[in-house]
Amino acid sequence: MSSTELPETRTAASPATRSRAVRVADGEELRSVALPGLTLTVRARPGTTAGLAPALYVHGLGGSSQNWSALMPLVSDLVDGEALDLPGFGDSPPPDDADYSVTGHARAVIRYLDAAGRGPVHLVGNSLGGAVSTRVAAVRPDLVRTLTLISPALPELRAQKSAWPTALLAVPGVAGLFARLTREWTAEQRVRGVLSLCYGDPRQVTDEGFRHAVEEMERRLELPYFWDAMARSSRGIVDAYTLGGQHGLWRQAERVLAPTLLVYGGRDQLVSYRMAHRAAATFRGSRLLTLPEAGHVAMMEYPEQVAAALRELITDAADVTSAEGGS
């Protein structure tokens, strides 16, 4: 349910209206897309050849499109990749309607795909982005070729204690109180806390990567809507957890038709490892990758392993489509 910025990136030029630069890795392109009621920042990793199938990556709570910069180049010979900054996160401003619910974020993804005409895509989501992607795949199957969920924030009856502070942000007033109580915390302290929560082994982050993450944290803390976006999105996750009936996330998971890859980390402190088997039993015909040493952001810690499983999913789905087309 939470994530941090990806290490190993490079500074790119940014408009003068930004107080700090947003980092862009070699081979990436950053652009802003205006839609009615919202503006989204899109980080593109074009495919190495023309005509490749499109992929869309959706980050988790507190994260951004930078969370995918390690994974995207590993599959750029297979897909034409784009990663969104969800409304209010990364470099995307808040939505006009202030709707940070899972449904609101899913609506933003759908509106972008409809406007861009890129569907169906290989949809990849982490944490909150996993819940959002599940909803998109359930309500708009025409937009999704395959679905990959990395530690998806699907409802748990007994959440891990380490996830409680994130859930508490959903309580009205708590985010503001926390912001005041931690006013004296340095960006370095905040980043270390996020890394210890999200990584299976924070020691994997290089000194350069840590410095970049601190710079990004400093940039975000300057945004006047930072805590509001965190609080409202946390509330959106909690609300989605309590929603029953046809709109419940597990019920929607049962409706997903796209071939699905599930990735879970054995050291995940936010989404329980024990949920892997329930998810595998719920998403029809799904495949499961478990990484015992990974934390909450396996695509950042173990991008090669995640990429290998994603490549297999995409290739197998293409083979099935080709076979059906030739029959």
Tab-separated table of C-alpha atoms in Angstrom:
chain	number	residue	atom	x	y	z
A	1	MET	CA	0.000	0.000	0.000
A	2	SER	CA	2.975	2.312	-0.044
A	3	SER	CA	6.074	2.756	-2.110
A	4	THR	CA	9.009	5.022	-2.717
A	5	GLU	CA	10.982	6.385	-5.615
A	6	LEU	CA	13.172	4.217	-7.732
A	7	PRO	CA	16.939	4.654	-7.389
A	8	GLU	CA	19.348	4.863	-10.323
A	9	THR	CA	17.741	7.607	-12.392
A	10	ARG	CA	18.975	10.813	-13.989
A	11	THR	CA	17.802	14.382	-13.792
A	12	ALA	CA	15.828	15.660	-16.766
A	13	ALA	CA	14.905	19.193	-17.691
A	14	SER	CA	11.616	20.359	-16.214
A	15	PRO	CA	9.401	23.407	-16.660
A	16	ALA	CA	10.266	26.538	-14.711
A	17	THR	CA	7.024	26.204	-12.785
A	18	ARG	CA	8.449	23.194	-10.928
A	19	SER	CA	10.590	23.951	-7.893
A	20	ARG	CA	12.580	20.741	-8.378
A	21	ALA	CA	13.287	18.522	-11.344
A	22	VAL	CA	11.513	15.203	-11.798
A	23	ARG	CA	13.998	12.475	-12.621
A	24	VAL	CA	13.814	10.697	-15.941
A	25	ALA	CA	15.942	7.650	-16.771
A	26	ASP	CA	17.858	7.245	-20.019
A	27	GLY	CA	15.466	6.222	-22.785
A	28	GLU	CA	12.362	7.590	-21.038
A	29	GLU	CA	10.123	10.449	-22.114
A	30	LEU	CA	7.918	12.512	-19.830
A	31	ARG	CA	4.805	14.337	-20.996
A	32	SER	CA	1.644	15.865	-19.598
A	33	VAL	CA	-1.802	14.803	-20.821
A	34	ALA	CA	-4.799	17.068	-20.192
A	35	LEU	CA	-8.181	15.374	-19.861
A	36	PRO	CA	-11.495	16.843	-18.695
A	37	GLY	CA	-11.179	17.277	-14.934
A	38	LEU	CA	-7.622	16.009	-14.564
A	39	THR	CA	-4.088	16.208	-15.900
A	40	LEU	CA	-1.832	13.171	-15.917
A	41	THR	CA	1.918	12.920	-16.243
A	42	VAL	CA	2.913	9.966	-18.427
A	43	ARG	CA	6.382	8.408	-18.402
A	44	ALA	CA	6.987	6.590	-21.677
A	45	ARG	CA	9.548	3.897	-22.463
A	46	PRO	CA	9.030	3.417	-26.217
A	47	GLY	CA	9.451	-0.071	-27.583
A	48	THR	CA	12.703	-0.881	-29.352
A	49	THR	CA	10.786	-1.565	-32.576
A	50	ALA	CA	7.631	-0.112	-34.056
A	51	GLY	CA	4.284	-1.830	-33.714
A	52	LEU	CA	4.796	-3.485	-30.334
A	53	ALA	CA	1.793	-4.101	-28.101
A	54	PRO	CA	1.199	-1.326	-25.550
A	55	ALA	CA	1.725	-1.736	-21.803
A	56	LEU	CA	0.564	0.525	-18.978
A	57	TYR	CA	2.078	0.551	-15.467
A	58	VAL	CA	0.207	1.855	-12.396
A	59	HIS	CA	2.059	2.640	-9.147
A	60	GLY	CA	1.033	2.294	-5.517
A	61	LEU	CA	0.173	4.695	-2.676
A	62	GLY	CA	2.883	7.308	-2.253
A	63	GLY	CA	4.676	6.138	-5.391
A	64	SER	CA	4.920	7.411	-8.942
A	65	SER	CA	5.740	6.349	-12.462
A	66	GLN	CA	9.413	6.287	-11.406
A	67	ASN	CA	8.669	3.031	-9.606
A	68	TRP	CA	8.696	1.280	-12.996
A	69	SER	CA	11.972	2.623	-14.402
A	70	ALA	CA	13.896	-0.560	-13.573
A	71	LEU	CA	11.318	-2.929	-15.063
A	72	MET	CA	10.281	-1.112	-18.237
A	73	PRO	CA	13.593	-1.360	-20.147
A	74	LEU	CA	13.748	-5.114	-19.492
A	75	VAL	CA	10.623	-5.664	-21.593
A	76	SER	CA	10.944	-2.783	-24.069
A	77	ASP	CA	11.733	-5.233	-26.867
A	78	LEU	CA	8.334	-6.809	-26.221
A	79	VAL	CA	6.008	-3.896	-25.368
A	80	ASP	CA	5.685	-0.170	-25.868
A	81	GLY	CA	5.551	0.957	-22.247
A	82	GLU	CA	3.911	3.853	-20.453
A	83	ALA	CA	3.624	4.508	-16.728
A	84	LEU	CA	1.118	6.930	-15.210
A	85	ASP	CA	1.433	9.269	-12.274
A	86	LEU	CA	-1.982	8.831	-10.681
A	87	PRO	CA	-3.831	12.075	-9.882
A	88	GLY	CA	-2.168	13.839	-6.953
A	89	PHE	CA	0.982	11.698	-7.091
A	90	GLY	CA	4.317	11.966	-8.827
A	91	ASP	CA	4.079	14.969	-11.137
A	92	SER	CA	0.296	14.805	-11.685
A	93	PRO	CA	-1.756	17.531	-9.968
A	94	PRO	CA	-4.861	16.657	-7.931
A	95	PRO	CA	-8.064	15.847	-9.842
A	96	ASP	CA	-10.645	18.617	-10.025
A	97	ASP	CA	-13.223	16.514	-8.147
A	98	ALA	CA	-10.735	15.471	-5.397
A	99	ASP	CA	-11.840	11.853	-5.918
A	100	TYR	CA	-8.982	9.638	-4.705
A	101	SER	CA	-11.051	6.482	-4.316
A	102	VAL	CA	-9.999	3.264	-6.014
A	103	THR	CA	-12.883	3.828	-8.408
A	104	GLY	CA	-11.722	7.414	-9.005
A	105	HIS	CA	-8.186	6.274	-9.822
A	106	ALA	CA	-9.554	3.480	-12.025
A	107	ARG	CA	-11.691	6.036	-13.841
A	108	ALA	CA	-8.565	8.125	-14.496
A	109	VAL	CA	-6.783	5.107	-16.002
A	110	ILE	CA	-9.789	4.250	-18.165
A	111	ARG	CA	-10.183	7.818	-19.348
A	112	TYR	CA	-6.539	7.969	-20.311
A	113	LEU	CA	-6.691	4.695	-22.246
A	114	ASP	CA	-9.877	5.727	-24.023
A	115	ALA	CA	-8.449	9.126	-24.936
A	116	ALA	CA	-5.092	7.701	-26.064
A	117	GLY	CA	-6.666	4.841	-27.997
A	118	ARG	CA	-3.976	2.486	-26.676
A	119	GLY	CA	-6.189	-0.329	-25.446
A	120	PRO	CA	-6.116	-3.184	-25.054
A	121	VAL	CA	-2.893	-2.967	-23.015
A	122	HIS	CA	-0.766	-5.244	-20.904
A	123	LEU	CA	-1.787	-3.701	-17.571
A	124	VAL	CA	0.644	-3.873	-14.646
A	125	GLY	CA	-0.168	-2.573	-11.142
A	126	ASN	CA	1.525	-2.491	-7.752
A	127	SER	CA	-0.246	-2.186	-4.387
A	128	LEU	CA	-2.962	0.488	-4.724
A	129	GLY	CA	-2.225	0.327	-8.452
A	130	GLY	CA	-2.988	-3.396	-8.271
A	131	ALA	CA	-6.421	-2.724	-6.794
A	132	VAL	CA	-7.018	-0.033	-9.417
A	133	SER	CA	-5.901	-2.358	-12.223
A	134	THR	CA	-8.154	-5.143	-10.934
A	135	ARG	CA	-11.132	-2.801	-11.123
A	136	VAL	CA	-10.181	-1.631	-14.614
A	137	ALA	CA	-9.821	-5.212	-15.862
A	138	ALA	CA	-13.182	-6.192	-14.359
A	139	VAL	CA	-15.265	-3.292	-15.668
A	140	ARG	CA	-13.485	-2.722	-18.988
A	141	PRO	CA	-12.160	-6.072	-20.203
A	142	ASP	CA	-11.840	-4.594	-23.693
A	143	LEU	CA	-8.950	-2.441	-22.441
A	144	VAL	CA	-6.819	-5.237	-20.940
A	145	ARG	CA	-4.786	-7.877	-22.819
A	146	THR	CA	-3.044	-9.280	-19.742
A	147	LEU	CA	-3.032	-8.280	-16.090
A	148	THR	CA	0.008	-8.334	-13.791
A	149	LEU	CA	-0.491	-7.555	-10.101
A	150	ILE	CA	2.492	-7.017	-7.795
A	151	SER	CA	1.476	-7.101	-4.116
A	152	PRO	CA	-2.040	-5.900	-4.995
A	153	ALA	CA	-3.932	-4.084	-2.231
A	154	LEU	CA	-6.874	-6.476	-2.093
A	155	PRO	CA	-8.945	-6.745	1.110
A	156	GLU	CA	-7.472	-8.745	3.986
A	157	LEU	CA	-9.480	-9.791	7.023
A	158	ARG	CA	-6.416	-9.579	9.269
A	159	ALA	CA	-4.038	-6.915	8.004
A	160	GLN	CA	-0.449	-7.033	9.220
A	161	LYS	CA	0.345	-4.686	12.113
A	162	SER	CA	3.018	-3.016	9.993
A	163	ALA	CA	0.243	-1.885	7.618
A	164	TRP	CA	-1.855	-0.215	10.326
A	165	PRO	CA	-0.104	3.202	10.216
A	166	THR	CA	-0.898	3.498	6.507
A	167	ALA	CA	-4.546	2.655	7.181
A	168	LEU	CA	-4.654	5.226	9.984
A	169	LEU	CA	-3.962	7.958	7.424
A	170	ALA	CA	-7.530	7.331	6.276
A	171	VAL	CA	-8.937	8.616	9.565
A	172	PRO	CA	-9.977	12.278	9.186
A	173	GLY	CA	-7.417	14.590	10.760
A	174	VAL	CA	-4.710	11.970	11.223
A	175	ALA	CA	-2.694	12.977	8.157
A	176	GLY	CA	-2.611	16.603	9.284
A	177	LEU	CA	-1.669	15.562	12.811
A	178	PHE	CA	1.097	13.309	11.519
A	179	ALA	CA	2.409	16.106	9.305
A	180	ARG	CA	2.594	18.416	12.318
A	181	LEU	CA	4.177	15.825	14.599
A	182	THR	CA	6.838	14.961	12.014
A	183	ARG	CA	7.518	18.522	10.897
A	184	GLU	CA	11.107	18.287	12.158
A	185	TRP	CA	11.842	14.976	10.430
A	186	THR	CA	14.394	15.272	7.667
A	187	ALA	CA	13.788	13.921	4.179
A	188	GLU	CA	16.535	11.374	4.888
A	189	GLN	CA	14.649	10.077	7.938
A	190	ARG	CA	11.425	9.797	5.996
A	191	VAL	CA	13.077	7.930	3.121
A	192	ARG	CA	14.756	5.471	5.480
A	193	GLY	CA	11.391	4.768	7.058
A	194	VAL	CA	9.738	4.160	3.682
A	195	LEU	CA	12.566	1.914	2.494
A	196	SER	CA	12.461	-0.181	5.674
A	197	LEU	CA	8.720	-0.636	5.191
A	198	CYS	CA	8.692	-1.343	1.456
A	199	TYR	CA	11.904	-3.253	0.730
A	200	GLY	CA	12.704	-6.792	1.784
A	201	ASP	CA	16.313	-5.636	2.218
A	202	PRO	CA	16.805	-1.839	2.161
A	203	ARG	CA	20.570	-2.379	1.935
A	204	GLN	CA	20.076	-3.119	-1.760
A	205	VAL	CA	19.536	0.596	-2.398
A	206	THR	CA	22.770	2.265	-3.485
A	207	ASP	CA	24.065	5.517	-2.004
A	208	GLU	CA	23.227	7.266	-5.265
A	209	GLY	CA	19.753	5.763	-5.293
A	210	PHE	CA	19.163	6.864	-1.710
A	211	ARG	CA	20.258	10.404	-2.545
A	212	HIS	CA	17.866	10.522	-5.482
A	213	ALA	CA	15.019	9.247	-3.297
A	214	VAL	CA	15.749	11.985	-0.747
A	215	GLU	CA	15.638	14.635	-3.480
A	216	GLU	CA	12.267	13.307	-4.648
A	217	MET	CA	10.964	13.284	-1.075
A	218	GLU	CA	12.032	16.921	-0.663
A	219	ARG	CA	10.205	17.798	-3.892
A	220	ARG	CA	7.012	16.110	-2.785
A	221	LEU	CA	6.975	17.650	0.665
A	222	GLU	CA	6.883	21.061	-1.008
A	223	LEU	CA	3.609	20.193	-2.750
A	224	PRO	CA	0.661	21.784	-0.905
A	225	TYR	CA	-1.570	18.776	-1.620
A	226	PHE	CA	0.904	16.024	-0.633
A	227	TRP	CA	-0.731	14.988	2.644
A	228	ASP	CA	-4.259	15.433	1.328
A	229	ALA	CA	-3.578	13.079	-1.589
A	230	MET	CA	-2.054	10.513	0.771
A	231	ALA	CA	-4.938	10.726	3.241
A	232	ARG	CA	-7.721	10.609	0.670
A	233	SER	CA	-6.110	7.721	-1.245
A	234	SER	CA	-5.620	5.803	2.018
A	235	ARG	CA	-9.285	6.401	2.784
A	236	GLY	CA	-10.102	5.151	-0.701
A	237	ILE	CA	-8.289	1.872	-0.039
A	238	VAL	CA	-10.064	1.389	3.295
A	239	ASP	CA	-13.422	2.120	1.688
A	240	ALA	CA	-12.682	-0.379	-1.089
A	241	TYR	CA	-11.806	-2.995	1.549
A	242	THR	CA	-15.217	-2.615	3.176
A	243	LEU	CA	-17.228	-2.498	-0.042
A	244	GLY	CA	-19.289	-5.631	-0.584
A	245	GLY	CA	-21.475	-7.043	-3.313
A	246	GLN	CA	-20.690	-6.818	-7.003
A	247	HIS	CA	-18.385	-3.847	-6.439
A	248	GLY	CA	-16.163	-5.633	-3.919
A	249	LEU	CA	-12.607	-6.097	-5.139
A	250	TRP	CA	-12.562	-9.869	-4.630
A	251	ARG	CA	-15.862	-10.186	-6.495
A	252	GLN	CA	-14.414	-8.103	-9.301
A	253	ALA	CA	-11.275	-10.255	-9.291
A	254	GLU	CA	-13.497	-13.241	-10.071
A	255	ARG	CA	-14.776	-11.399	-13.152
A	256	VAL	CA	-11.362	-10.672	-14.672
A	257	LEU	CA	-11.020	-12.436	-18.024
A	258	ALA	CA	-7.474	-11.413	-18.931
A	259	PRO	CA	-4.582	-13.842	-18.348
A	260	THR	CA	-3.185	-12.804	-14.968
A	261	LEU	CA	0.223	-12.903	-13.291
A	262	LEU	CA	0.372	-12.467	-9.509
A	263	VAL	CA	3.624	-11.486	-7.774
A	264	TYR	CA	4.028	-11.635	-3.989
A	265	GLY	CA	7.021	-10.971	-1.740
A	266	GLY	CA	7.810	-13.101	1.289
A	267	ARG	CA	9.022	-10.054	3.245
A	268	ASP	CA	6.137	-7.783	2.312
A	269	GLN	CA	5.090	-5.814	5.402
A	270	LEU	CA	2.052	-4.222	3.779
A	271	VAL	CA	0.345	-6.975	1.798
A	272	SER	CA	0.470	-10.346	3.485
A	273	TYR	CA	2.305	-13.157	1.722
A	274	ARG	CA	-0.505	-15.473	2.806
A	275	MET	CA	-2.869	-13.690	0.411
A	276	ALA	CA	-1.002	-15.121	-2.579
A	277	HIS	CA	-2.876	-18.409	-2.624
A	278	ARG	CA	-6.285	-16.774	-2.189
A	279	ALA	CA	-5.512	-14.483	-5.104
A	280	ALA	CA	-4.303	-17.394	-7.246
A	281	ALA	CA	-7.542	-19.233	-6.542
A	282	THR	CA	-9.680	-16.170	-7.321
A	283	PHE	CA	-8.207	-14.911	-10.592
A	284	ARG	CA	-9.180	-17.574	-13.112
A	285	GLY	CA	-6.317	-19.322	-14.866
A	286	SER	CA	-3.751	-17.134	-13.116
A	287	ARG	CA	-0.060	-17.860	-12.590
A	288	LEU	CA	1.800	-17.071	-9.392
A	289	LEU	CA	5.355	-15.832	-8.810
A	290	THR	CA	6.516	-15.783	-5.197
A	291	LEU	CA	9.781	-14.099	-4.245
A	292	PRO	CA	10.669	-15.064	-0.650
A	293	GLU	CA	13.205	-12.251	-0.154
A	294	ALA	CA	11.182	-9.468	-1.773
A	295	GLY	CA	9.206	-6.811	0.007
A	296	HIS	CA	6.310	-4.714	-1.251
A	297	VAL	CA	7.917	-3.423	-4.467
A	298	ALA	CA	9.310	-6.519	-6.166
A	299	MET	CA	9.582	-4.724	-9.509
A	300	MET	CA	12.138	-2.413	-7.900
A	301	GLU	CA	13.996	-5.021	-5.847
A	302	TYR	CA	13.945	-7.932	-8.291
A	303	PRO	CA	13.160	-6.432	-11.711
A	304	GLU	CA	14.851	-9.262	-13.650
A	305	GLN	CA	12.711	-11.964	-12.057
A	306	VAL	CA	9.520	-9.962	-12.464
A	307	ALA	CA	10.429	-9.150	-16.077
A	308	ALA	CA	11.030	-12.817	-16.874
A	309	ALA	CA	7.588	-13.786	-15.557
A	310	LEU	CA	5.951	-10.846	-17.341
A	311	ARG	CA	7.630	-11.776	-20.624
A	312	GLU	CA	6.340	-15.322	-20.310
A	313	LEU	CA	2.794	-14.101	-19.625
A	314	ILE	CA	2.813	-11.724	-22.601
A	315	THR	CA	4.380	-14.257	-24.969
A	316	ASP	CA	1.958	-17.021	-23.989
A	317	ALA	CA	-1.018	-14.680	-24.382
A	318	ALA	CA	0.202	-13.663	-27.838
A	319	ASP	CA	0.595	-17.302	-28.832
A	320	VAL	CA	-2.973	-18.058	-27.750
A	321	THR	CA	-4.305	-15.057	-29.666
A	322	SER	CA	-2.392	-16.116	-32.786
A	323	ALA	CA	-3.687	-19.671	-32.506
A	324	GLU	CA	-7.279	-18.462	-32.113
A	325	GLY	CA	-6.881	-16.115	-35.072
A	326	GLY	CA	-5.607	-18.934	-37.262
A	327	SER	CA	-8.290	-21.422	-36.316
